[in-house]
Short mmCIF file of C-alpha atoms and ligand atoms in Angstrom, two decimals:
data_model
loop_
_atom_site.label_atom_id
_atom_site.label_comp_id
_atom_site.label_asym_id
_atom_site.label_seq_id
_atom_site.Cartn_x
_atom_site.Cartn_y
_atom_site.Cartn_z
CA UNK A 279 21.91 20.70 -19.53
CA UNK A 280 20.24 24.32 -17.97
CA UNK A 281 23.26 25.79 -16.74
CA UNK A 282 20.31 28.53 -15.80
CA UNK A 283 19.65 26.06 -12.77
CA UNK A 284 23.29 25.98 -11.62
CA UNK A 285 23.59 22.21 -13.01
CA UNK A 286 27.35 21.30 -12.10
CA UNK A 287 26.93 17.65 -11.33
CA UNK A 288 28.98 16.21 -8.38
CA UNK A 289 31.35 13.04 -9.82
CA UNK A 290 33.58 12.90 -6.96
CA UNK A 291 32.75 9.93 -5.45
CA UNK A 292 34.65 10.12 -2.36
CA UNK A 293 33.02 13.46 -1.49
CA UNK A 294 29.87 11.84 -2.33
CA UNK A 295 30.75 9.23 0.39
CA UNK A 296 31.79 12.30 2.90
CA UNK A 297 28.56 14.80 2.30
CA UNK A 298 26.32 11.43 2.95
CA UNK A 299 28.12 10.16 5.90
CA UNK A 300 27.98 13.77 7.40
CA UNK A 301 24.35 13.36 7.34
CA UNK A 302 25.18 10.86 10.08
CA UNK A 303 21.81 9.36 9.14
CA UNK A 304 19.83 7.14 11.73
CA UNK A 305 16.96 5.05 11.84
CA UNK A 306 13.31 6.90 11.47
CA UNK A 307 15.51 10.06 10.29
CA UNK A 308 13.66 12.40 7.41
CA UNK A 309 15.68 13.91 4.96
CA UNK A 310 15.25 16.95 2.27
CA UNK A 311 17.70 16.79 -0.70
CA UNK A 312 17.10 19.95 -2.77
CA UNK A 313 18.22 19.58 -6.48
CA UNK A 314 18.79 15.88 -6.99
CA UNK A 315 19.95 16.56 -10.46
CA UNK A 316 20.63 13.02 -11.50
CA UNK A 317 21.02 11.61 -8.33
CA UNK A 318 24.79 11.88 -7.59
CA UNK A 319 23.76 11.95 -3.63
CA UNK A 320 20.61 10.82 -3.77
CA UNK A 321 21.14 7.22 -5.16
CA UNK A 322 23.66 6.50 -2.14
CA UNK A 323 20.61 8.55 -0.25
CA UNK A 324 18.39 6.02 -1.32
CA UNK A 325 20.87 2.79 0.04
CA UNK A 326 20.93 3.90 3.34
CA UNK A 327 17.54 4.97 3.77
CA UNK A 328 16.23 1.49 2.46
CA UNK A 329 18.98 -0.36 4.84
CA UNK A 330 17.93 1.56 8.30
CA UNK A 331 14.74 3.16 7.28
CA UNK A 332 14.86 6.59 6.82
CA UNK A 333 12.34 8.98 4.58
CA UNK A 334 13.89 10.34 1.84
CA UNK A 335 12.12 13.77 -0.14
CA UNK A 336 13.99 15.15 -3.14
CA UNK A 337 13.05 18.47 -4.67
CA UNK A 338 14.16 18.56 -7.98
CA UNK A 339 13.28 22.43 -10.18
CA UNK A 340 13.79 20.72 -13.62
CA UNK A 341 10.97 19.14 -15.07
CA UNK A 342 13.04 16.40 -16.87
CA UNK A 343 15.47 15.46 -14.75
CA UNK A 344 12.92 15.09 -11.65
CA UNK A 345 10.87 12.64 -14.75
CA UNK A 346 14.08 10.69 -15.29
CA UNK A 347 15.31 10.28 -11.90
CA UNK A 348 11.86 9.15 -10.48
CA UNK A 349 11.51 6.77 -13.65
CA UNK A 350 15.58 5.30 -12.57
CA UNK A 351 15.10 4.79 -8.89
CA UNK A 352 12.32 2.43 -8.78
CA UNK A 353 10.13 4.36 -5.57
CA UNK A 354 8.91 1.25 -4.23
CA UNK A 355 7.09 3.27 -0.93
CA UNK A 356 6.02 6.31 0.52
CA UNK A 357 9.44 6.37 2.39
CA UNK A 358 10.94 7.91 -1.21
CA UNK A 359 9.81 11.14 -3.09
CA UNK A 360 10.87 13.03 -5.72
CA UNK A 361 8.91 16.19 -5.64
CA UNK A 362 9.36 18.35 -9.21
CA UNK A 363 9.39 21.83 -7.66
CA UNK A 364 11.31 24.90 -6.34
CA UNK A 365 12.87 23.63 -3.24
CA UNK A 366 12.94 27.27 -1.90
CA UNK A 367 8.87 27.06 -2.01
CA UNK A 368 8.73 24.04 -0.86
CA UNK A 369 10.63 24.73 2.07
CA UNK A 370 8.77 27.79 3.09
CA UNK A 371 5.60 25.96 2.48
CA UNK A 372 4.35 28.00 -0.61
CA UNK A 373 3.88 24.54 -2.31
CA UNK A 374 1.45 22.30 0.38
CA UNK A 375 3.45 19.17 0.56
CA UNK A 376 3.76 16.31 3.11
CA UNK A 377 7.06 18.83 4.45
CA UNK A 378 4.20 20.17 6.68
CA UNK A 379 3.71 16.89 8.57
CA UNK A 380 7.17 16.56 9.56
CA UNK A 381 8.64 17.34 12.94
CA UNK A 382 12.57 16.62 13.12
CA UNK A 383 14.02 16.48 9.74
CA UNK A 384 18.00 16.66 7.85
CA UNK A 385 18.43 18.94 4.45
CA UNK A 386 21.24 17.73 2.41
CA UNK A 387 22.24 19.60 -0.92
CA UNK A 388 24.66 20.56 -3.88
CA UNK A 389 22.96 23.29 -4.48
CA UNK A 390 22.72 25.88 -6.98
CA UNK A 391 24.96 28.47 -6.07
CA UNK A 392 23.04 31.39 -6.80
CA UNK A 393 20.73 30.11 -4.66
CA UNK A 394 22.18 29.78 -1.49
CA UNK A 395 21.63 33.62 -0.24
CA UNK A 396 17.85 32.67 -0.40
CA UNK A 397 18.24 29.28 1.14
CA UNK A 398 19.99 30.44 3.93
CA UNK A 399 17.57 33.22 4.46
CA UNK A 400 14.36 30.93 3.90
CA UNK A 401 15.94 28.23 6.25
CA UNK A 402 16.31 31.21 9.43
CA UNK A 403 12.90 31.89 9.16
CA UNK A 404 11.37 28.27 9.39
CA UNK A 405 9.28 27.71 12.74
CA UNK A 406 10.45 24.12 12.46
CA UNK A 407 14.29 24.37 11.08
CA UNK A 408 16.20 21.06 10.31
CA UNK A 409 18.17 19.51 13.02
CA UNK A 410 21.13 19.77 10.44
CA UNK A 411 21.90 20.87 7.32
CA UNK A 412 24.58 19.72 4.89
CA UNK A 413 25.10 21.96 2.06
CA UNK A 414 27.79 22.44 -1.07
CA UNK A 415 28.37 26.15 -1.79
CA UNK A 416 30.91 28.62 -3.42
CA UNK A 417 33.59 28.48 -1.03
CA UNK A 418 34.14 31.72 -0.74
CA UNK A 419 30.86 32.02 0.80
CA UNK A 420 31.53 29.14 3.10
CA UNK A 421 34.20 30.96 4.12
CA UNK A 422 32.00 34.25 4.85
CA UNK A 423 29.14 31.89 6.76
CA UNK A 424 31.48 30.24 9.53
CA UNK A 425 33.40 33.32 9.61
CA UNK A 426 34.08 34.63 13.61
CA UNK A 427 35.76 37.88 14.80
CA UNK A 428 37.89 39.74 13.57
CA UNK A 429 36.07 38.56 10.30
CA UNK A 430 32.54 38.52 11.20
CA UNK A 431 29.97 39.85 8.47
CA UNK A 432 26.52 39.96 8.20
CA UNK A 433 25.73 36.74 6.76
CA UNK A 434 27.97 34.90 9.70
CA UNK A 435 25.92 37.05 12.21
CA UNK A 436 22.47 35.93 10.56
CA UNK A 437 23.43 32.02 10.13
CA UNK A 438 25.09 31.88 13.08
CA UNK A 439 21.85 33.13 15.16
CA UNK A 440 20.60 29.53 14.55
CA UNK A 441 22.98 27.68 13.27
CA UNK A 442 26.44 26.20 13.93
CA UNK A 443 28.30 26.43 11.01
CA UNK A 444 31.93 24.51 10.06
CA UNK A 445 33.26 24.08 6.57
CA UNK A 446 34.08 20.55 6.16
CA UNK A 447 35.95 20.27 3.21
CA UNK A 448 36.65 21.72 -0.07
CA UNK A 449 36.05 20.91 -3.43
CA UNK A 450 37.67 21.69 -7.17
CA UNK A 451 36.10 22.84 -10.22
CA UNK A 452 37.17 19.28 -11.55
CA UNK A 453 35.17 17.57 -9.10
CA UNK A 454 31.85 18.48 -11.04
CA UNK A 455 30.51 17.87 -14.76
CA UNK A 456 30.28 20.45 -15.97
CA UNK A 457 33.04 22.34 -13.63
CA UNK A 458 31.42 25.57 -12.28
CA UNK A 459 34.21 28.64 -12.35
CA UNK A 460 34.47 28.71 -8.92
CA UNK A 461 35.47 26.44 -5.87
CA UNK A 462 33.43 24.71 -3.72
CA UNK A 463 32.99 23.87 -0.02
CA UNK A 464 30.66 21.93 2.21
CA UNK A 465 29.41 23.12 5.04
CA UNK A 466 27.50 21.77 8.04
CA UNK A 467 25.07 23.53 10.42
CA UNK A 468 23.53 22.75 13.03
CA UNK A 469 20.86 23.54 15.26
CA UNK A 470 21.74 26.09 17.73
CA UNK A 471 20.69 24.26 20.90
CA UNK A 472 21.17 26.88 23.49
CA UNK A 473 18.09 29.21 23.64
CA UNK A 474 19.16 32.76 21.54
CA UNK A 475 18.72 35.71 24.07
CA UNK A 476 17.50 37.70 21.49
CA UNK A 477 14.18 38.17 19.64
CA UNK A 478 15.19 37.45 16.25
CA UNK A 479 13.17 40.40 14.25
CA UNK A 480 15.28 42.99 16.67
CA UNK A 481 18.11 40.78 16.12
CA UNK A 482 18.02 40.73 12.82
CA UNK A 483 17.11 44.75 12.33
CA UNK A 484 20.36 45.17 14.88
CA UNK A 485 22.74 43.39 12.36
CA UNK A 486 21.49 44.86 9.22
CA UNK A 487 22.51 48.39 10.82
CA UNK A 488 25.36 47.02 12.31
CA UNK A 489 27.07 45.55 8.87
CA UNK A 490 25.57 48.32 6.67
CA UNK A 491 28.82 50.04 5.80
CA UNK A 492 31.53 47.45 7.26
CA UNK A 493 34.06 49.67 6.71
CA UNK A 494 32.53 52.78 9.07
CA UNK A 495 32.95 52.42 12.87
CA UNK A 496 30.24 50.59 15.07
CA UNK A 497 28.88 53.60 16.90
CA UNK A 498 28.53 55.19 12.74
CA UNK A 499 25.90 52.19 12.07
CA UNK A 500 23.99 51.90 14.67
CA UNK A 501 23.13 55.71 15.02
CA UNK A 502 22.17 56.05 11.70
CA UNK A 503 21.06 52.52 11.16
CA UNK A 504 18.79 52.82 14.17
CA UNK A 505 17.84 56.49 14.42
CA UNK A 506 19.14 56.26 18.53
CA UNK A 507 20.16 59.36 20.80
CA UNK A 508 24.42 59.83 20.61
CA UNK A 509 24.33 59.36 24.56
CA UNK A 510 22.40 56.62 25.22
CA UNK A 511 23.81 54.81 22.28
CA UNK A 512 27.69 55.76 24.38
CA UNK A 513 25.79 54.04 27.56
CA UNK A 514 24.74 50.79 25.68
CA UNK A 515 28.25 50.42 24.70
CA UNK A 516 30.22 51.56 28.04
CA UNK A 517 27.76 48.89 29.80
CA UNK A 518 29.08 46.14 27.45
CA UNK A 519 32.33 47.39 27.64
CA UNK A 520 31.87 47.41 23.87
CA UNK A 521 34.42 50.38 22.09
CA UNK A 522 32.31 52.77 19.43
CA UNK A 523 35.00 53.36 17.26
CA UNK A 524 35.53 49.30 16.78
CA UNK A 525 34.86 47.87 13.35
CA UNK A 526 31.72 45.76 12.98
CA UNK A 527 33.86 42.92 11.78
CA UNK A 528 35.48 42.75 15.49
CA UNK A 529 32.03 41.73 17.12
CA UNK A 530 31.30 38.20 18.55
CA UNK A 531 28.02 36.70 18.13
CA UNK A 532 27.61 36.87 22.01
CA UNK A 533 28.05 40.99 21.81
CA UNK A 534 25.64 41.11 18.78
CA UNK A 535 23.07 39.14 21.04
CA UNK A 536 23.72 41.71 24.49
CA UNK A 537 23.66 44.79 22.16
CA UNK A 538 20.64 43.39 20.65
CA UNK A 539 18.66 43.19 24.65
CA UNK A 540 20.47 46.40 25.21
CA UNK A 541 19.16 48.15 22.90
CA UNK A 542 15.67 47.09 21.97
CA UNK A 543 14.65 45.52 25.35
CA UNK A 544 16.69 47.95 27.91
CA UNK A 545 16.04 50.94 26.22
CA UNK A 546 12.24 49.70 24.81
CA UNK A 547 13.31 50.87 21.17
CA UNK A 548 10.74 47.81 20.15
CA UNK A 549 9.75 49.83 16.96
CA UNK A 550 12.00 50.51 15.08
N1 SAM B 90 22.71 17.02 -6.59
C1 SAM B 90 23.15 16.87 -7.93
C2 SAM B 90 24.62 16.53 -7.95
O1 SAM B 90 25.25 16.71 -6.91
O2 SAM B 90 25.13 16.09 -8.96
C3 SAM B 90 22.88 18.10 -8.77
C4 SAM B 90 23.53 19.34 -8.27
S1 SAM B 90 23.33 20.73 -9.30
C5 SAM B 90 24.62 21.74 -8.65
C6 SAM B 90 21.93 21.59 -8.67
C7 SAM B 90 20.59 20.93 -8.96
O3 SAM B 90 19.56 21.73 -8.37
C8 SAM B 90 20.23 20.82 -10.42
O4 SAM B 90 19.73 19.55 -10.68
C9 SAM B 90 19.15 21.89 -10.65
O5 SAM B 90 18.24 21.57 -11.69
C10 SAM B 90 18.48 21.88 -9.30
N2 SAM B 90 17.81 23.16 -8.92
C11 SAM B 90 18.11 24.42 -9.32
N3 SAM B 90 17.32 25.30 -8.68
C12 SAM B 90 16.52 24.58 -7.86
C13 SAM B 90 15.49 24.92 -6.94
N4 SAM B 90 15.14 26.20 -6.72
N5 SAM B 90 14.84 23.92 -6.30
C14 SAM B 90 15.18 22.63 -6.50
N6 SAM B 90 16.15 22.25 -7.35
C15 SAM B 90 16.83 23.21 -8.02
#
């Protein structure tokens, strides 16, 4: 067992049931498991795909247990892979795979937890970003990602650009083999279907000056965060009714998004 690859294997079986069923799998679907391990999710994975026929791809880092799991399940078609790899290159297309050929696809995972900052971050930046993802983090950090005002942070504010998060359930140390040292949750996101109203690269350069020192007051950030003039930085706000001295924590996605066009469209501070 590499405990170096965050291998906590998930025996709860009626969680198992619960992370597959939230998949709410149909027929033609494609879906990505990363980190198969030894197939907790993927076996049941495997059922439903052969019953309606969906395409499974796993992408397993560990070079034996990818062997031994593609040597248990029998791949009888194309429909089934188990790709030995780093799911995080895979994703982003480092690693040429068939990923490139598909168009709507699912991610499902129990992830490594020391992974997830990446995922997350390698997932916003797809073109093509799945439909829905179903992943098992720390909790804590489950807790940070659907997080909404007065608790918003900057990882809520970049997941939530694209995605609509909501912690399912949660899970005990108990519920894995070996047990990890923290607790657990799954989440689900989905595709954000309404259009953003923001560019994402001035989005995303917005919220990093925005949550920079949580604890300092909103006009603080973004005038040293963004190098902008006092007064027209007073304007932006007193347009969206937005008060400076408000902690970043006490934005709404929605604000983040009008400050964003305020700033970098309004006043053409495109450069930054
Ligand atoms: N899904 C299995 C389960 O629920 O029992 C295993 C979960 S275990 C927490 C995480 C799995 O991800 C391990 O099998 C580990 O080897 C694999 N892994 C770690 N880093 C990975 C990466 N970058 N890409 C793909 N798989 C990875």
């Amino acid at each position: 067992m590499r405990q170096k690859l965050g291998q906590h294997f998930l025996i709860n079986k009626s969680a198992i049931q619960k992370i597959v069923a939230a998949l709410n799998l149909q027929p033609n679907d494609t879906v990505i498991e990363i980190g198969p391990g030894k197939g907790s999710l993927t076996l049941p994975l495997i059922k439903i795909c052969r019953e309606i026929n969906c395409q499974l791809i796993a992408v397993e880092k560990d070079p034996t247990l990818a062997k031994e799991l593609g040597e248990n399940i029998q791949i009888t078609n194309h429909k089934l892979q188990i790709i030995e790899g780093d799911a995080l290159k895979v994703l982003s297309g480092i690693i040429p795979n068939s990923l490139f050929k598909i168009q709507k696809y699912k991610v499902v995972g129990n992830i490594p937890y020391y992974i997830t900052g990446k995922l997350l971050r390698v997932l916003s930046e797809l073109e093509n970003k799945p439909e829905l993802t179903i992943l098992m983090i720390q909790r804590e950090v489950a807790e940070r990602v659907c997080a909404q005002q007065p608790k918003m942070n900057l990882l809520a504010a970049a997941v939530q650009f694209w995605a609509n998060p909501a912690m399912l359930f949660t899970l005990q140390p108990s519920d894995f083999s070996p047990p990890p040292q923290v607790e657990s949750a799954v989440i689900k996101l989905a595709l954000r279907t309404a259009a953003n109203s923001s560019q994402p690269d001035n989005y995303y350069r917005l919220i990093r000056a925005v949550y920079k020192q949580p604890r300092k007051t909103l006009f603080n950030n973004l005038r040293s965060g963004l190098e902008i003039r006092e007064n027209e930085l007073k304007t932006a706000l007193k347009t969206l009714k937005i008060d400076p001295e408000s902690r970043p924590q006490n934005l709404s996605l929605a604000q983040l998004e009008l400050l964003t066009n305020l700033l970098f469209v309004s006043l053409g501070k495109k450069e930054l």
